[in-house]
Amino acid sequence: MRKYLFIFKSELMSNLQYVFNIFVGFFGYFIMLFILFNLWKYMYSDPNELINGYNMSQMTWYVIITEILWMTLGGRKLCRKICNDVRGGNIAYNLNKPYNYIGYCLSGHLGSIAIKGLIYTVLGMIMGFIFLGNFPDLNIFSILAVLITGILATAISILLITFIGLFSFIIEDANPFYWLYGKVILILGTVFPIEYFPTFLQPFLTFSPIYVVSYGPAKLFVDFSFGTFASVLLAQIIYLFIGYLLCTLMYRKGVKNLNVNGG
Amino acid sequence: MLTAVKNQFKISFLTIKYALMREMLNKVTFITNIIFMILNNASFIVQWIVLYSLKDNVGGYTFKQVLLLWGMAAGTYGVSRFFFKKAFSLSEIINNGKLDSYLVQPKNVLLSAITTDVEPSALGDLLYAYIMLFLFGCTFEKFLLFTMFIITGGLMLTAIAVILGSLSFWFNKTDIIADVGNSLTTNFATYPDGIFKGIVKGLLYTLIPVGIINYIPIQVLTEFNLGLTLIVIGFTIFLVTLAFVIFFKGLKKYSSSNLMIARI
Amino acid sequence: MAIIEVNNLSKTFKVKLKEKGLKGSLKSIFKPKYKVIKAVKNINFEVEKGEMIAFIGPNGAGKSTTIKMLTGILYPDKGDIKVLDIDPKKERKKLAYNIGTVFGQKEQLWTHLTPYDNFKFFGAIYDIPEVRVEKKINELKELFELDEFINTPVRNLSLGQRIRCEIVASLIHEPKVLFLDEPTIGLDPVVKENIRTLIKRMNKEYKTTIFLTSHDVGDIEKLCKRVIIINNGQVVLDDSMENLKYHYLNKKIVEAKMKEKVNLDDEEGITILKDKGYNLKIEVDTKKRSVADALKLLNPDNIVDINISNMPLEDIISTIYKNEADK
């Protein structure tokens, strides 16, 4: 475990120098949220009106959280890196190192986005407060719950993207698959909560990764209950396990082929 | 004078043609890029279906008008990124001294520099734009008007990019500012203007002229209005002229690759 | 008649200094720091029609800056330039019609097109009628021996072939002055020689004035009759190649292989460059000592083999650079 902590730390340190770019990048996030805030202000004729169980402030906060999770993730970069590792033979080079490639990807990428996540979270909160003038009902439990599920959500995303990236063992370029995954998360999981979609779709969405990588933490932030927390956490643990398993299987299979072909 | 303009057009046309040929060397990548861009744009329709299930009218737009708005955004984006791709990395061209080879040619430096590369995926945007027009309801007149508006809009987006990029003649690190500025116009372009009020609305018709690039054309395509059309054309001429003036003013400060050497 | 006239030309660059980290980045936006570099300081020279002139100097001496001002790429701060009586500052396009440029490190050709298509493209850039372009391409194809690969995409050509095409592309519009910036950089000796021969032939054929910068002494020695040396932004020497050599011709290099060891020390007019017992290399300043004197010192009976040569141009030039630096 200590070596993964070290990988995490060194990635974090090397990303400190890009703090300026993170701030500039936040501007794009700000504009997007500003537009969505205006959109919801328009959609709600009365801020206390409930649409699909959410009031206006909750809808805005919901998007603020999902967008922080999404923008922080840097999934495209991760997928491209893994594809390059596989295609460029970097994986073969990693084979004789005393660490697990999946663990390396997870801790390394978490380290490289940690600062960005922190900055986006703090600025996102300030921004939301300026837009809306209030926070949702928060207490120490709900804040902790959001933090825990938020970090787990990011870890699961990283594992799923790693899995997609490892597809390049089989096909020439896995980036289009990532693109598809990203589109699904963005369209079905970022702008609207699951309750906004047709009833027949909702069960599918609840069991899809959307529930654990974006809906869960955001829902807990705007409408906390211990029941929701328990089910989100349980689902996340299951997904974490599945994600890790998928990556490991894919990696083993890929490396086996690699050995047969002689790298 | 007239032959000079004709020759300039001939060169720009040839440059774009050759740049396109270069992109088409790898046909699979070329076509994949185009298709993915169409799918990418299409995926956002989901968002609007959800929104219109809540209300019949969002920001004063019907669902069909939002489709057309998307078409307009994709079309203007497509025109600017396909024909003038390099305008969006002008900062880098200036900072790295890549204008040299155009400066020794007897043609317009700015046009040579920005037409030298094309973005294949922008063709996907252009196709998508016309698909949206057909969904909105297309007549021959609307086809012509729409085509004109995506050209004027594309020119305005390019002009903004050139103005922002030209800042690099004077200031440091403006490439980031240019990127932010360019993404601003795209971000606002896909939402109906009715959801914005006050200062922001004012900004959208002046400093971030999304209103003139996208919103007015939607209005004109819904119900023709000569005055508004002339405003769009007039503003296009103004912005393009401004872009040329600023670029050529900055060009006197151009330092080729000398700064690079000194930086090492 | 002078084809290039340069009077009191100066150019200064303000280099933005960047500090590291977030603080540095912010600082450089709001309060940029500059370092002023005087790249060219008040230089003057003239070039006559049909001349092949070498414009040389160490890295950072101001050669590129000067050539860029002459071709209209850079704006001078001070001074006047007239190339073919055209002021590059005021009439960049008019100048462009009349000059050709080859920058060895920068490619102007489309690599996915054939040389032929590239030449046609350049023909269009210079507004030359179709028929005339065809004729010109044929003519230059002969002169530069491009027949073999004129229909092969440029990206499949060797570096030497590419440079030949670059030169031809810059000649399509029959420029009266050709600026060659490091044309042989990165080429192997055989190809270099070939390029030189072609340039020479071209100069003879079209009477094109050639303004050449190069680090390669071979280029300069083989091609140019006149040399301008620039260092620290100033002209330190402007003379004919003959004079340059003559000025330093009083120095002879004597390399000798001996039967027996000789022990020599530096003395008036004689400098030992290398002494490996049986193999000697000495420099004789013929103003102070005759070569015969030097040979006597070596004892002629003892000499197995001997070679007496002029000081290589390379050394001459570096001596001049060094002398300047010492001043």
PDB file of N, CA and C in Angstrom, chain C residues 149-233:
ATOM      1  N   PHE C 149      12.570  12.205 -59.545  1.00  0.00           N
ATOM      2  CA  PHE C 149      11.613  12.196 -58.427  1.00  0.00           C
ATOM      3  C   PHE C 149      10.602  13.333 -58.475  1.00  0.00           C
ATOM      4  N   ILE C 150      10.468  13.956 -59.640  1.00  0.00           N
ATOM      5  CA  ILE C 150       9.572  15.116 -59.678  1.00  0.00           C
ATOM      6  C   ILE C 150       8.113  14.719 -59.450  1.00  0.00           C
ATOM      7  N   ASN C 151       7.806  13.424 -59.625  1.00  0.00           N
ATOM      8  CA  ASN C 151       6.433  12.984 -59.380  1.00  0.00           C
ATOM      9  C   ASN C 151       6.297  12.088 -58.147  1.00  0.00           C
ATOM     10  N   THR C 152       7.293  12.176 -57.249  1.00  0.00           N
ATOM     11  CA  THR C 152       7.213  11.420 -55.994  1.00  0.00           C
ATOM     12  C   THR C 152       6.835  12.375 -54.869  1.00  0.00           C
ATOM     13  N   PRO C 153       5.886  11.998 -54.011  1.00  0.00           N
ATOM     14  CA  PRO C 153       5.526  12.909 -52.915  1.00  0.00           C
ATOM     15  C   PRO C 153       6.745  13.331 -52.092  1.00  0.00           C
ATOM     16  N   VAL C 154       6.778  14.578 -51.713  1.00  0.00           N
ATOM     17  CA  VAL C 154       7.954  15.136 -51.055  1.00  0.00           C
ATOM     18  C   VAL C 154       8.335  14.354 -49.799  1.00  0.00           C
ATOM     19  N   ARG C 155       7.327  13.839 -49.081  1.00  0.00           N
ATOM     20  CA  ARG C 155       7.661  13.125 -47.830  1.00  0.00           C
ATOM     21  C   ARG C 155       8.482  11.867 -48.076  1.00  0.00           C
ATOM     22  N   ASN C 156       8.471  11.361 -49.321  1.00  0.00           N
ATOM     23  CA  ASN C 156       9.278  10.172 -49.624  1.00  0.00           C
ATOM     24  C   ASN C 156      10.667  10.511 -50.160  1.00  0.00           C
ATOM     25  N   LEU C 157      11.004  11.801 -50.190  1.00  0.00           N
ATOM     26  CA  LEU C 157      12.303  12.180 -50.754  1.00  0.00           C
ATOM     27  C   LEU C 157      13.375  12.240 -49.661  1.00  0.00           C
ATOM     28  N   SER C 158      14.627  12.106 -50.105  1.00  0.00           N
ATOM     29  CA  SER C 158      15.720  12.264 -49.147  1.00  0.00           C
ATOM     30  C   SER C 158      15.908  13.748 -48.859  1.00  0.00           C
ATOM     31  N   LEU C 159      16.645  14.035 -47.793  1.00  0.00           N
ATOM     32  CA  LEU C 159      16.852  15.425 -47.396  1.00  0.00           C
ATOM     33  C   LEU C 159      17.493  16.244 -48.515  1.00  0.00           C
ATOM     34  N   GLY C 160      18.463  15.639 -49.174  1.00  0.00           N
ATOM     35  CA  GLY C 160      19.143  16.341 -50.265  1.00  0.00           C
ATOM     36  C   GLY C 160      18.198  16.648 -51.410  1.00  0.00           C
ATOM     37  N   GLN C 161      17.357  15.678 -51.745  1.00  0.00           N
ATOM     38  CA  GLN C 161      16.389  15.897 -52.820  1.00  0.00           C
ATOM     39  C   GLN C 161      15.402  16.989 -52.431  1.00  0.00           C
ATOM     40  N   ARG C 162      15.011  16.971 -51.152  1.00  0.00           N
ATOM     41  CA  ARG C 162      14.071  17.986 -50.681  1.00  0.00           C
ATOM     42  C   ARG C 162      14.631  19.383 -50.827  1.00  0.00           C
ATOM     43  N   ILE C 163      15.907  19.538 -50.396  1.00  0.00           N
ATOM     44  CA  ILE C 163      16.525  20.856 -50.462  1.00  0.00           C
ATOM     45  C   ILE C 163      16.588  21.334 -51.904  1.00  0.00           C
ATOM     46  N   ARG C 164      16.903  20.425 -52.815  1.00  0.00           N
ATOM     47  CA  ARG C 164      16.922  20.818 -54.226  1.00  0.00           C
ATOM     48  C   ARG C 164      15.543  21.323 -54.645  1.00  0.00           C
ATOM     49  N   CYS C 165      14.509  20.620 -54.180  1.00  0.00           N
ATOM     50  CA  CYS C 165      13.149  21.052 -54.518  1.00  0.00           C
ATOM     51  C   CYS C 165      12.817  22.393 -53.856  1.00  0.00           C
ATOM     52  N   GLU C 166      13.283  22.563 -52.612  1.00  0.00           N
ATOM     53  CA  GLU C 166      13.044  23.838 -51.935  1.00  0.00           C
ATOM     54  C   GLU C 166      13.650  24.985 -52.745  1.00  0.00           C
ATOM     55  N   ILE C 167      14.876  24.755 -53.216  1.00  0.00           N
ATOM     56  CA  ILE C 167      15.545  25.803 -53.991  1.00  0.00           C
ATOM     57  C   ILE C 167      14.784  26.078 -55.284  1.00  0.00           C
ATOM     58  N   VAL C 168      14.396  25.023 -55.955  1.00  0.00           N
ATOM     59  CA  VAL C 168      13.654  25.202 -57.205  1.00  0.00           C
ATOM     60  C   VAL C 168      12.347  25.945 -56.939  1.00  0.00           C
ATOM     61  N   ALA C 169      11.655  25.566 -55.848  1.00  0.00           N
ATOM     62  CA  ALA C 169      10.393  26.238 -55.524  1.00  0.00           C
ATOM     63  C   ALA C 169      10.595  27.730 -55.338  1.00  0.00           C
ATOM     64  N   SER C 170      11.771  28.097 -54.814  1.00  0.00           N
ATOM     65  CA  SER C 170      12.015  29.516 -54.584  1.00  0.00           C
ATOM     66  C   SER C 170      12.492  30.231 -55.834  1.00  0.00           C
ATOM     67  N   LEU C 171      12.680  29.456 -56.911  1.00  0.00           N
ATOM     68  CA  LEU C 171      13.163  30.075 -58.155  1.00  0.00           C
ATOM     69  C   LEU C 171      12.097  30.172 -59.233  1.00  0.00           C
ATOM     70  N   ILE C 172      10.928  29.585 -58.960  1.00  0.00           N
ATOM     71  CA  ILE C 172       9.855  29.529 -59.953  1.00  0.00           C
ATOM     72  C   ILE C 172       9.511  30.910 -60.518  1.00  0.00           C
ATOM     73  N   HIS C 173       9.545  31.911 -59.642  1.00  0.00           N
ATOM     74  CA  HIS C 173       9.129  33.247 -60.077  1.00  0.00           C
ATOM     75  C   HIS C 173      10.314  34.095 -60.525  1.00  0.00           C
ATOM     76  N   GLU C 174      11.428  33.444 -60.841  1.00  0.00           N
ATOM     77  CA  GLU C 174      12.625  34.117 -61.344  1.00  0.00           C
ATOM     78  C   GLU C 174      13.033  35.306 -60.484  1.00  0.00           C
ATOM     79  N   PRO C 175      13.341  35.049 -59.220  1.00  0.00           N
ATOM     80  CA  PRO C 175      13.720  36.168 -58.352  1.00  0.00           C
ATOM     81  C   PRO C 175      15.066  36.736 -58.771  1.00  0.00           C
ATOM     82  N   LYS C 176      15.249  38.015 -58.483  1.00  0.00           N
ATOM     83  CA  LYS C 176      16.523  38.628 -58.843  1.00  0.00           C
ATOM     84  C   LYS C 176      17.536  38.451 -57.723  1.00  0.00           C
ATOM     85  N   VAL C 177      17.020  38.277 -56.510  1.00  0.00           N
ATOM     86  CA  VAL C 177      17.905  38.006 -55.370  1.00  0.00           C
ATOM     87  C   VAL C 177      17.420  36.737 -54.679  1.00  0.00           C
ATOM     88  N   LEU C 178      18.378  35.889 -54.336  1.00  0.00           N
ATOM     89  CA  LEU C 178      18.004  34.663 -53.624  1.00  0.00           C
ATOM     90  C   LEU C 178      18.679  34.647 -52.260  1.00  0.00           C
ATOM     91  N   PHE C 179      17.868  34.504 -51.217  1.00  0.00           N
ATOM     92  CA  PHE C 179      18.411  34.412 -49.857  1.00  0.00           C
ATOM     93  C   PHE C 179      18.465  32.945 -49.449  1.00  0.00           C
ATOM     94  N   LEU C 180      19.660  32.471 -49.165  1.00  0.00           N
ATOM     95  CA  LEU C 180      19.814  31.085 -48.755  1.00  0.00           C
ATOM     96  C   LEU C 180      20.289  31.060 -47.303  1.00  0.00           C
ATOM     97  N   ASP C 181      19.452  30.552 -46.422  1.00  0.00           N
ATOM     98  CA  ASP C 181      19.833  30.499 -45.012  1.00  0.00           C
ATOM     99  C   ASP C 181      20.149  29.046 -44.654  1.00  0.00           C
ATOM    100  N   GLU C 182      21.414  28.761 -44.463  1.00  0.00           N
ATOM    101  CA  GLU C 182      21.870  27.413 -44.124  1.00  0.00           C
ATOM    102  C   GLU C 182      21.322  26.352 -45.087  1.00  0.00           C
ATOM    103  N   PRO C 183      21.581  26.499 -46.376  1.00  0.00           N
ATOM    104  CA  PRO C 183      20.943  25.576 -47.313  1.00  0.00           C
ATOM    105  C   PRO C 183      21.457  24.140 -47.210  1.00  0.00           C
ATOM    106  N   THR C 184      22.663  23.938 -46.694  1.00  0.00           N
ATOM    107  CA  THR C 184      23.203  22.577 -46.706  1.00  0.00           C
ATOM    108  C   THR C 184      23.189  21.929 -45.332  1.00  0.00           C
ATOM    109  N   ILE C 185      22.449  22.530 -44.417  1.00  0.00           N
ATOM    110  CA  ILE C 185      22.467  22.013 -43.045  1.00  0.00           C
ATOM    111  C   ILE C 185      21.928  20.573 -42.999  1.00  0.00           C
ATOM    112  N   GLY C 186      22.646  19.735 -42.324  1.00  0.00           N
ATOM    113  CA  GLY C 186      22.216  18.347 -42.151  1.00  0.00           C
ATOM    114  C   GLY C 186      22.447  17.434 -43.336  1.00  0.00           C
ATOM    115  N   LEU C 187      23.146  17.896 -44.352  1.00  0.00           N
ATOM    116  CA  LEU C 187      23.364  17.056 -45.528  1.00  0.00           C
ATOM    117  C   LEU C 187      24.726  16.380 -45.461  1.00  0.00           C
ATOM    118  N   ASP C 188      24.852  15.241 -46.146  1.00  0.00           N
ATOM    119  CA  ASP C 188      26.168  14.600 -46.143  1.00  0.00           C
ATOM    120  C   ASP C 188      27.072  15.261 -47.180  1.00  0.00           C
ATOM    121  N   PRO C 189      28.386  15.096 -47.037  1.00  0.00           N
ATOM    122  CA  PRO C 189      29.347  15.849 -47.855  1.00  0.00           C
ATOM    123  C   PRO C 189      29.105  15.741 -49.362  1.00  0.00           C
ATOM    124  N   VAL C 190      28.757  14.572 -49.840  1.00  0.00           N
ATOM    125  CA  VAL C 190      28.545  14.399 -51.278  1.00  0.00           C
ATOM    126  C   VAL C 190      27.372  15.240 -51.749  1.00  0.00           C
ATOM    127  N   VAL C 191      26.291  15.170 -50.985  1.00  0.00           N
ATOM    128  CA  VAL C 191      25.106  15.933 -51.352  1.00  0.00           C
ATOM    129  C   VAL C 191      25.398  17.430 -51.259  1.00  0.00           C
ATOM    130  N   LYS C 192      26.133  17.810 -50.209  1.00  0.00           N
ATOM    131  CA  LYS C 192      26.510  19.208 -50.050  1.00  0.00           C
ATOM    132  C   LYS C 192      27.206  19.719 -51.305  1.00  0.00           C
ATOM    133  N   GLU C 193      28.183  18.948 -51.752  1.00  0.00           N
ATOM    134  CA  GLU C 193      28.967  19.330 -52.922  1.00  0.00           C
ATOM    135  C   GLU C 193      28.059  19.489 -54.126  1.00  0.00           C
ATOM    136  N   ASN C 194      27.132  18.549 -54.245  1.00  0.00           N
ATOM    137  CA  ASN C 194      26.181  18.558 -55.353  1.00  0.00           C
ATOM    138  C   ASN C 194      25.322  19.833 -55.327  1.00  0.00           C
ATOM    139  N   ILE C 195      24.828  20.176 -54.141  1.00  0.00           N
ATOM    140  CA  ILE C 195      23.993  21.375 -54.012  1.00  0.00           C
ATOM    141  C   ILE C 195      24.794  22.623 -54.392  1.00  0.00           C
ATOM    142  N   ARG C 196      26.046  22.658 -53.919  1.00  0.00           N
ATOM    143  CA  ARG C 196      26.894  23.811 -54.237  1.00  0.00           C
ATOM    144  C   ARG C 196      27.076  23.973 -55.744  1.00  0.00           C
ATOM    145  N   THR C 197      27.358  22.862 -56.396  1.00  0.00           N
ATOM    146  CA  THR C 197      27.540  22.913 -57.839  1.00  0.00           C
ATOM    147  C   THR C 197      26.292  23.466 -58.517  1.00  0.00           C
ATOM    148  N   LEU C 198      25.125  23.005 -58.041  1.00  0.00           N
ATOM    149  CA  LEU C 198      23.875  23.439 -58.650  1.00  0.00           C
ATOM    150  C   LEU C 198      23.634  24.923 -58.430  1.00  0.00           C
ATOM    151  N   ILE C 199      23.939  25.370 -57.206  1.00  0.00           N
ATOM    152  CA  ILE C 199      23.748  26.795 -56.920  1.00  0.00           C
ATOM    153  C   ILE C 199      24.653  27.636 -57.814  1.00  0.00           C
ATOM    154  N   LYS C 200      25.871  27.183 -57.966  1.00  0.00           N
ATOM    155  CA  LYS C 200      26.837  27.888 -58.791  1.00  0.00           C
ATOM    156  C   LYS C 200      26.350  27.977 -60.237  1.00  0.00           C
ATOM    157  N   ARG C 201      25.841  26.839 -60.710  1.00  0.00           N
ATOM    158  CA  ARG C 201      25.360  26.777 -62.083  1.00  0.00           C
ATOM    159  C   ARG C 201      24.192  27.746 -62.274  1.00  0.00           C
ATOM    160  N   MET C 202      23.332  27.765 -61.256  1.00  0.00           N
ATOM    161  CA  MET C 202      22.156  28.615 -61.323  1.00  0.00           C
ATOM    162  C   MET C 202      22.552  30.078 -61.360  1.00  0.00           C
ATOM    163  N   ASN C 203      23.532  30.436 -60.527  1.00  0.00           N
ATOM    164  CA  ASN C 203      24.005  31.808 -60.501  1.00  0.00           C
ATOM    165  C   ASN C 203      24.568  32.226 -61.851  1.00  0.00           C
ATOM    166  N   LYS C 204      25.254  31.298 -62.478  1.00  0.00           N
ATOM    167  CA  LYS C 204      25.862  31.568 -63.777  1.00  0.00           C
ATOM    168  C   LYS C 204      24.777  31.728 -64.841  1.00  0.00           C
ATOM    169  N   GLU C 205      23.786  30.849 -64.764  1.00  0.00           N
ATOM    170  CA  GLU C 205      22.721  30.814 -65.757  1.00  0.00           C
ATOM    171  C   GLU C 205      21.839  32.060 -65.715  1.00  0.00           C
ATOM    172  N   TYR C 206      21.390  32.407 -64.484  1.00  0.00           N
ATOM    173  CA  TYR C 206      20.387  33.462 -64.356  1.00  0.00           C
ATOM    174  C   TYR C 206      20.942  34.782 -63.826  1.00  0.00           C
ATOM    175  N   LYS C 207      22.224  34.813 -63.474  1.00  0.00           N
ATOM    176  CA  LYS C 207      22.834  36.008 -62.873  1.00  0.00           C
ATOM    177  C   LYS C 207      22.096  36.425 -61.609  1.00  0.00           C
ATOM    178  N   THR C 208      21.552  35.454 -60.902  1.00  0.00           N
ATOM    179  CA  THR C 208      20.839  35.759 -59.665  1.00  0.00           C
ATOM    180  C   THR C 208      21.833  36.184 -58.588  1.00  0.00           C
ATOM    181  N   THR C 209      21.508  37.247 -57.896  1.00  0.00           N
ATOM    182  CA  THR C 209      22.327  37.647 -56.757  1.00  0.00           C
ATOM    183  C   THR C 209      22.036  36.678 -55.617  1.00  0.00           C
ATOM    184  N   ILE C 210      23.109  36.200 -54.977  1.00  0.00           N
ATOM    185  CA  ILE C 210      22.879  35.226 -53.908  1.00  0.00           C
ATOM    186  C   ILE C 210      23.425  35.715 -52.586  1.00  0.00           C
ATOM    187  N   PHE C 211      22.555  35.691 -51.599  1.00  0.00           N
ATOM    188  CA  PHE C 211      22.901  36.136 -50.255  1.00  0.00           C
ATOM    189  C   PHE C 211      22.845  34.894 -49.378  1.00  0.00           C
ATOM    190  N   LEU C 212      24.031  34.445 -48.935  1.00  0.00           N
ATOM    191  CA  LEU C 212      24.097  33.136 -48.296  1.00  0.00           C
ATOM    192  C   LEU C 212      24.549  33.231 -46.850  1.00  0.00           C
ATOM    193  N   THR C 213      23.827  32.573 -45.947  1.00  0.00           N
ATOM    194  CA  THR C 213      24.371  32.402 -44.610  1.00  0.00           C
ATOM    195  C   THR C 213      24.621  30.923 -44.416  1.00  0.00           C
ATOM    196  N   SER C 214      25.708  30.623 -43.734  1.00  0.00           N
ATOM    197  CA  SER C 214      26.017  29.215 -43.526  1.00  0.00           C
ATOM    198  C   SER C 214      27.034  29.079 -42.415  1.00  0.00           C
ATOM    199  N   HIS C 215      26.979  27.953 -41.753  1.00  0.00           N
ATOM    200  CA  HIS C 215      28.024  27.631 -40.789  1.00  0.00           C
ATOM    201  C   HIS C 215      29.087  26.792 -41.465  1.00  0.00           C
ATOM    202  N   ASP C 216      28.774  26.366 -42.667  1.00  0.00           N
ATOM    203  CA  ASP C 216      29.660  25.446 -43.348  1.00  0.00           C
ATOM    204  C   ASP C 216      30.661  26.222 -44.189  1.00  0.00           C
ATOM    205  N   VAL C 217      31.913  26.142 -43.795  1.00  0.00           N
ATOM    206  CA  VAL C 217      32.948  26.901 -44.479  1.00  0.00           C
ATOM    207  C   VAL C 217      33.049  26.478 -45.942  1.00  0.00           C
ATOM    208  N   GLY C 218      32.779  25.210 -46.175  1.00  0.00           N
ATOM    209  CA  GLY C 218      32.815  24.712 -47.546  1.00  0.00           C
ATOM    210  C   GLY C 218      31.870  25.485 -48.444  1.00  0.00           C
ATOM    211  N   ASP C 219      30.658  25.725 -47.949  1.00  0.00           N
ATOM    212  CA  ASP C 219      29.677  26.493 -48.722  1.00  0.00           C
ATOM    213  C   ASP C 219      30.274  27.833 -49.130  1.00  0.00           C
ATOM    214  N   ILE C 220      30.845  28.486 -48.120  1.00  0.00           N
ATOM    215  CA  ILE C 220      31.325  29.848 -48.321  1.00  0.00           C
ATOM    216  C   ILE C 220      32.506  29.859 -49.280  1.00  0.00           C
ATOM    217  N   GLU C 221      33.441  28.965 -49.029  1.00  0.00           N
ATOM    218  CA  GLU C 221      34.669  28.917 -49.810  1.00  0.00           C
ATOM    219  C   GLU C 221      34.388  28.584 -51.272  1.00  0.00           C
ATOM    220  N   LYS C 222      33.493  27.630 -51.476  1.00  0.00           N
ATOM    221  CA  LYS C 222      33.235  27.174 -52.831  1.00  0.00           C
ATOM    222  C   LYS C 222      32.366  28.132 -53.625  1.00  0.00           C
ATOM    223  N   LEU C 223      31.489  28.873 -52.910  1.00  0.00           N
ATOM    224  CA  LEU C 223      30.491  29.646 -53.632  1.00  0.00           C
ATOM    225  C   LEU C 223      30.789  31.138 -53.713  1.00  0.00           C
ATOM    226  N   CYS C 224      31.337  31.692 -52.648  1.00  0.00           N
ATOM    227  CA  CYS C 224      31.282  33.145 -52.540  1.00  0.00           C
ATOM    228  C   CYS C 224      32.603  33.827 -52.856  1.00  0.00           C
ATOM    229  N   LYS C 225      32.471  35.020 -53.453  1.00  0.00           N
ATOM    230  CA  LYS C 225      33.655  35.811 -53.739  1.00  0.00           C
ATOM    231  C   LYS C 225      33.836  36.881 -52.695  1.00  0.00           C
ATOM    232  N   ARG C 226      32.769  37.098 -51.920  1.00  0.00           N
ATOM    233  CA  ARG C 226      32.878  38.142 -50.908  1.00  0.00           C
ATOM    234  C   ARG C 226      32.266  37.653 -49.593  1.00  0.00           C
ATOM    235  N   VAL C 227      32.823  38.117 -48.498  1.00  0.00           N
ATOM    236  CA  VAL C 227      32.369  37.674 -47.186  1.00  0.00           C
ATOM    237  C   VAL C 227      32.075  38.868 -46.294  1.00  0.00           C
ATOM    238  N   ILE C 228      30.934  38.790 -45.627  1.00  0.00           N
ATOM    239  CA  ILE C 228      30.665  39.747 -44.561  1.00  0.00           C
ATOM    240  C   ILE C 228      30.576  38.943 -43.278  1.00  0.00           C
ATOM    241  N   ILE C 229      31.394  39.323 -42.300  1.00  0.00           N
ATOM    242  CA  ILE C 229      31.333  38.615 -41.029  1.00  0.00           C
ATOM    243  C   ILE C 229      30.671  39.508 -40.003  1.00  0.00           C
ATOM    244  N   ILE C 230      29.708  38.934 -39.304  1.00  0.00           N
ATOM    245  CA  ILE C 230      28.967  39.709 -38.317  1.00  0.00           C
ATOM    246  C   ILE C 230      29.114  39.015 -36.971  1.00  0.00           C
ATOM    247  N   ASN C 231      29.332  39.841 -35.949  1.00  0.00           N
ATOM    248  CA  ASN C 231      29.457  39.293 -34.600  1.00  0.00           C
ATOM    249  C   ASN C 231      28.894  40.294 -33.613  1.00  0.00           C
ATOM    250  N   ASN C 232      28.167  39.814 -32.632  1.00  0.00           N
ATOM    251  CA  ASN C 232      27.521  40.691 -31.662  1.00  0.00           C
ATOM    252  C   ASN C 232      26.729  41.807 -32.326  1.00  0.00           C
ATOM    253  N   GLY C 233      26.095  41.507 -33.416  1.00  0.00           N
ATOM    254  CA  GLY C 233      25.240  42.482 -34.065  1.00  0.00           C
ATOM    255  C   GLY C 233      25.959  43.545 -34.862  1.00  0.00           C
TER     256      GLY C 233
END
